[in-house]
Amino acid sequence: MDEPASEKDAIAEGLLDLLKPSVQQLDLHVHSMRESQVELREHIDNLASELGRINEHQKVSLDLDPYVKKLLNARRRVVLVNNILQNAQERLRRLNHNVAKETARRKTMLEASGAFITRPSGKP
């Protein structure tokens, strides 16, 4: 069960090549989600501000404070989710960087050793 080093390198490179597109796609989705979270936070801030202004200008006493507090609580949760997403994106960025670095290192090692894995043309 002891595989030659070139086979192990080929398997490792194949796994890295397999994972890299998924990591990149996940990174794009996290980035998109973070942008949405920032936009949502801005809308919550604007709405809370507008409710405050409406409350100040109302002749009839409406207590909008509970709604403003709910909005601010929602904003706090959005900020928390955004921080979690930011940490996840940073980990993904590092993982993507490490995958690219390892792929390049292994490719260089394979090229230096002259060991290229070729498949027979008659078999799948």
Short mmCIF file of C-alpha atoms in Angstrom, two decimals:
data_model
loop_
_atom_site.label_atom_id
_atom_site.label_comp_id
_atom_site.label_asym_id
_atom_site.label_seq_id
_atom_site.Cartn_x
_atom_site.Cartn_y
_atom_site.Cartn_z
CA MET A 1 0.00 0.00 0.00
CA ASP A 2 3.03 2.25 -0.19
CA GLU A 3 2.47 4.53 -3.19
CA PRO A 4 5.40 6.18 -4.96
CA ALA A 5 5.89 9.87 -4.16
CA SER A 6 4.92 10.96 -7.68
CA GLU A 7 1.54 9.21 -7.34
CA LYS A 8 0.95 10.84 -3.96
CA ASP A 9 1.85 14.22 -5.43
CA ALA A 10 -0.49 13.64 -8.38
CA ILE A 11 -3.32 12.69 -6.02
CA ALA A 12 -2.64 15.70 -3.80
CA GLU A 13 -2.52 18.02 -6.81
CA GLY A 14 -5.76 16.53 -8.10
CA LEU A 15 -7.43 17.13 -4.74
CA LEU A 16 -6.15 20.68 -4.63
CA ASP A 17 -7.40 21.30 -8.17
CA LEU A 18 -10.76 19.83 -7.16
CA LEU A 19 -11.10 22.01 -4.06
CA LYS A 20 -9.87 25.30 -5.49
CA PRO A 21 -12.98 26.16 -7.59
CA SER A 22 -15.28 25.36 -4.66
CA VAL A 23 -13.28 27.54 -2.31
CA GLN A 24 -13.27 30.38 -4.83
CA GLN A 25 -17.03 30.09 -5.40
CA LEU A 26 -17.70 30.02 -1.67
CA ASP A 27 -15.50 33.08 -1.25
CA LEU A 28 -17.54 34.94 -3.88
CA HIS A 29 -20.79 34.01 -2.14
CA VAL A 30 -19.48 35.13 1.24
CA HIS A 31 -18.33 38.42 -0.29
CA SER A 32 -21.77 38.94 -1.83
CA MET A 33 -23.46 38.14 1.47
CA ARG A 34 -21.24 40.63 3.30
CA GLU A 35 -22.19 43.36 0.82
CA SER A 36 -25.86 42.54 1.39
CA GLN A 37 -25.36 42.69 5.16
CA VAL A 38 -23.74 46.14 4.90
CA GLU A 39 -26.61 47.36 2.72
CA LEU A 40 -29.18 45.96 5.17
CA ARG A 41 -27.40 47.63 8.08
CA GLU A 42 -27.52 50.97 6.24
CA HIS A 43 -31.25 50.55 5.55
CA ILE A 44 -31.91 49.74 9.20
CA ASP A 45 -29.97 52.85 10.27
CA ASN A 46 -31.95 55.01 7.82
CA LEU A 47 -35.26 53.54 8.95
CA ALA A 48 -34.43 54.03 12.63
CA SER A 49 -33.44 57.61 11.93
CA GLU A 50 -36.61 58.25 9.94
CA LEU A 51 -38.78 56.75 12.70
CA GLY A 52 -37.07 59.05 15.18
CA ARG A 53 -37.84 62.08 13.02
CA ILE A 54 -41.46 61.01 12.53
CA ASN A 55 -41.83 60.53 16.26
CA GLU A 56 -40.49 64.05 16.92
CA HIS A 57 -42.89 65.67 14.42
CA GLN A 58 -46.05 63.81 15.42
CA LYS A 59 -48.71 65.89 17.09
CA VAL A 60 -50.35 62.74 18.33
CA SER A 61 -48.20 60.96 20.83
CA LEU A 62 -47.06 57.71 19.22
CA ASP A 63 -44.53 55.69 21.09
CA LEU A 64 -42.18 54.50 18.37
CA ASP A 65 -39.33 53.81 20.77
CA PRO A 66 -40.05 50.07 21.01
CA TYR A 67 -39.87 49.83 17.21
CA VAL A 68 -36.66 51.82 17.08
CA LYS A 69 -35.21 49.50 19.74
CA LYS A 70 -36.25 46.46 17.69
CA LEU A 71 -34.57 47.95 14.63
CA LEU A 72 -31.40 48.67 16.58
CA ASN A 73 -31.44 45.11 17.93
CA ALA A 74 -31.82 43.80 14.38
CA ARG A 75 -28.92 46.04 13.31
CA ARG A 76 -26.76 44.62 16.10
CA ARG A 77 -27.51 41.09 14.88
CA VAL A 78 -26.71 42.09 11.29
CA VAL A 79 -23.36 43.48 12.45
CA LEU A 80 -22.69 40.24 14.34
CA VAL A 81 -23.49 38.11 11.28
CA ASN A 82 -21.33 40.39 9.15
CA ASN A 83 -18.39 39.89 11.53
CA ILE A 84 -18.85 36.13 11.36
CA LEU A 85 -18.96 36.28 7.57
CA GLN A 86 -15.87 38.47 7.50
CA ASN A 87 -13.96 35.93 9.62
CA ALA A 88 -15.15 33.07 7.41
CA GLN A 89 -14.13 34.97 4.28
CA GLU A 90 -10.68 35.63 5.71
CA ARG A 91 -10.27 31.92 6.48
CA LEU A 92 -11.41 31.08 2.94
CA ARG A 93 -8.96 33.60 1.49
CA ARG A 94 -6.11 32.02 3.46
CA LEU A 95 -7.24 28.52 2.43
CA ASN A 96 -7.40 29.59 -1.22
CA HIS A 97 -3.95 31.14 -0.93
CA ASN A 98 -2.55 27.97 0.66
CA VAL A 99 -4.17 25.78 -2.02
CA ALA A 100 -2.62 27.90 -4.77
CA LYS A 101 0.76 27.92 -3.04
CA GLU A 102 0.72 24.16 -2.48
CA THR A 103 -0.40 23.50 -6.05
CA ALA A 104 2.44 25.63 -7.40
CA ARG A 105 4.94 23.95 -5.07
CA ARG A 106 3.87 20.46 -6.09
CA LYS A 107 3.82 21.37 -9.76
CA THR A 108 7.36 22.71 -9.46
CA MET A 109 8.46 19.54 -7.69
CA LEU A 110 6.90 17.37 -10.39
CA GLU A 111 8.48 19.41 -13.17
CA ALA A 112 11.85 19.32 -11.44
CA SER A 113 11.73 15.55 -10.98
CA GLY A 114 10.62 15.03 -14.57
CA ALA A 115 7.82 12.74 -13.38
CA PHE A 116 4.72 13.48 -15.36
CA ILE A 117 1.72 11.23 -15.03
CA THR A 118 0.26 10.46 -18.41
CA ARG A 119 -2.81 8.37 -19.05
CA PRO A 120 -2.84 5.75 -21.78
CA SER A 121 -4.85 7.09 -24.70
CA GLY A 122 -6.92 3.91 -25.14
CA LYS A 123 -8.30 3.75 -21.57
CA PRO A 124 -10.59 6.21 -19.75
#
